[in-house]
Coordinates of C-alpha atoms in Angstrom, one line a residue:
M1 CA 191.1 105.9 199.2
D2 CA 194.0 103.7 197.9
R3 CA 196.0 102.0 200.6
A4 CA 199.6 101.7 201.1
Y5 CA 201.6 99.3 199.0
I6 CA 204.6 97.0 199.9
I7 CA 206.8 96.7 196.9
N8 CA 209.5 94.3 196.5
L9 CA 212.2 96.1 194.5
G10 CA 214.7 93.0 194.0
P11 CA 217.7 91.9 195.4
L12 CA 220.0 94.0 197.4
E13 CA 223.1 92.7 195.6
D14 CA 221.7 94.6 192.4
I15 CA 222.7 98.2 193.7
A16 CA 226.5 98.7 194.5
I17 CA 227.4 99.9 198.1
G18 CA 227.6 103.7 197.8
Q19 CA 225.4 103.8 194.8
G20 CA 221.5 104.7 193.7
R21 CA 219.1 103.5 191.3
C22 CA 216.1 104.7 189.9
F23 CA 212.7 102.5 190.1
I24 CA 209.2 103.5 188.7
V25 CA 206.7 102.6 191.4
K26 CA 203.0 103.5 190.6
D27 CA 204.1 106.1 188.1
T28 CA 206.5 107.7 190.8
E29 CA 210.4 107.9 190.1
V30 CA 212.0 106.6 193.3
A31 CA 215.8 106.8 194.0
V32 CA 216.9 104.2 196.1
F33 CA 220.3 103.9 197.7
R34 CA 222.4 101.3 199.3
L35 CA 224.4 103.0 202.1
R36 CA 227.9 102.2 203.0
D37 CA 226.7 100.7 206.2
G38 CA 224.6 98.1 204.4
S39 CA 221.1 99.8 204.8
V40 CA 219.0 101.1 202.1
A41 CA 217.1 104.5 201.7
A42 CA 214.6 105.8 199.3
I43 CA 213.5 109.2 198.4
E44 CA 211.5 110.9 195.5
N45 CA 214.1 110.9 192.3
Q46 CA 213.2 114.2 191.2
C47 CA 215.0 117.2 192.7
P48 CA 212.5 120.0 193.1
H49 CA 214.8 122.7 191.9
R50 CA 215.9 121.7 188.5
K51 CA 214.4 118.2 188.3
G52 CA 217.9 116.6 188.6
P53 CA 217.9 112.7 188.8
L54 CA 218.9 112.3 192.5
A55 CA 219.7 108.5 191.9
E56 CA 222.6 109.7 189.9
G57 CA 223.7 111.8 192.8
I58 CA 226.7 111.5 195.2
I59 CA 225.6 109.9 198.6
D60 CA 227.1 109.6 202.0
Q61 CA 225.4 108.1 205.1
Q62 CA 223.0 111.1 205.5
F63 CA 222.6 113.1 202.3
V64 CA 222.5 113.0 198.6
V65 CA 223.8 115.7 196.4
C66 CA 221.7 116.6 193.3
P67 CA 224.2 116.1 190.4
L68 CA 222.8 119.2 188.4
H69 CA 223.1 122.0 191.1
G70 CA 224.9 120.5 194.0
H71 CA 221.8 121.0 196.7
K72 CA 221.8 118.3 199.6
F73 CA 219.0 116.4 200.7
D74 CA 218.6 114.3 203.8
L75 CA 217.8 110.9 203.0
E76 CA 216.0 110.4 206.4
T77 CA 213.7 113.3 206.3
G78 CA 213.8 114.7 202.9
E79 CA 214.9 118.0 203.8
G80 CA 216.9 120.0 201.3
E81 CA 218.6 123.3 201.2
G82 CA 216.5 126.4 200.8
G83 CA 213.5 124.8 202.1
E84 CA 212.9 122.4 199.3
C85 CA 212.1 118.7 200.4
V86 CA 211.5 115.4 198.4
R87 CA 209.3 112.7 199.7
V88 CA 210.9 109.9 201.7
F89 CA 209.6 106.2 201.6
N90 CA 210.2 103.7 204.3
T91 CA 212.6 100.8 203.2
W92 CA 214.1 97.6 204.7
I93 CA 216.0 94.6 203.7
E94 CA 214.6 91.2 204.1
H95 CA 215.8 87.8 202.7
G96 CA 218.3 89.6 200.7
N97 CA 215.7 91.8 198.9
I98 CA 214.8 95.4 199.2
Y99 CA 211.3 96.3 200.3
M100 CA 209.6 99.8 200.1
Q101 CA 206.4 101.0 201.5
F102 CA 204.5 103.2 199.0
S103 CA 201.4 105.3 199.5
P104 CA 199.6 107.5 196.8
Y105 CA 198.8 109.9 200.1
V106 CA 200.9 112.0 202.3
F107 CA 200.1 114.2 205.4
I108 CA 200.5 117.9 204.9
D109 CA 199.6 120.0 207.6
G110 CA 197.6 117.3 209.4
K111 CA 195.5 116.4 206.6
I112 CA 195.8 113.5 204.1
T113 CA 196.6 114.8 200.7
A114 CA 196.7 113.0 197.5
V115 CA 200.2 113.1 195.6
T116 CA 200.0 114.1 192.0
N117 CA 202.9 113.9 189.4
N118 CA 202.0 117.4 188.1
N119 CA 204.9 119.7 187.9

């Protein structure tokens, strides 16, 4: 079983406050946001509804709005309108760089399940 990875996504200053940016991590698109309070958040970039690029969405301190259809997703839980969800990734800032924990596995109904990018 693969382990979790710690990924250095680069300098915090590369993402403007209130903006998002897409990173490719282990074949997964990840939307990373620099929030207005200076913290960062990371979720799966692709909206499950119409595959919209969430990194291009409008954000506030708690939600991102899909640019294609306006569904909101919680940046902390990944929960979206209509019961659809996106993966959330643990992020932090250290020495001016953004770090993210990435695992190819998630817990679903108490079981470890491999994440695939099959749509």
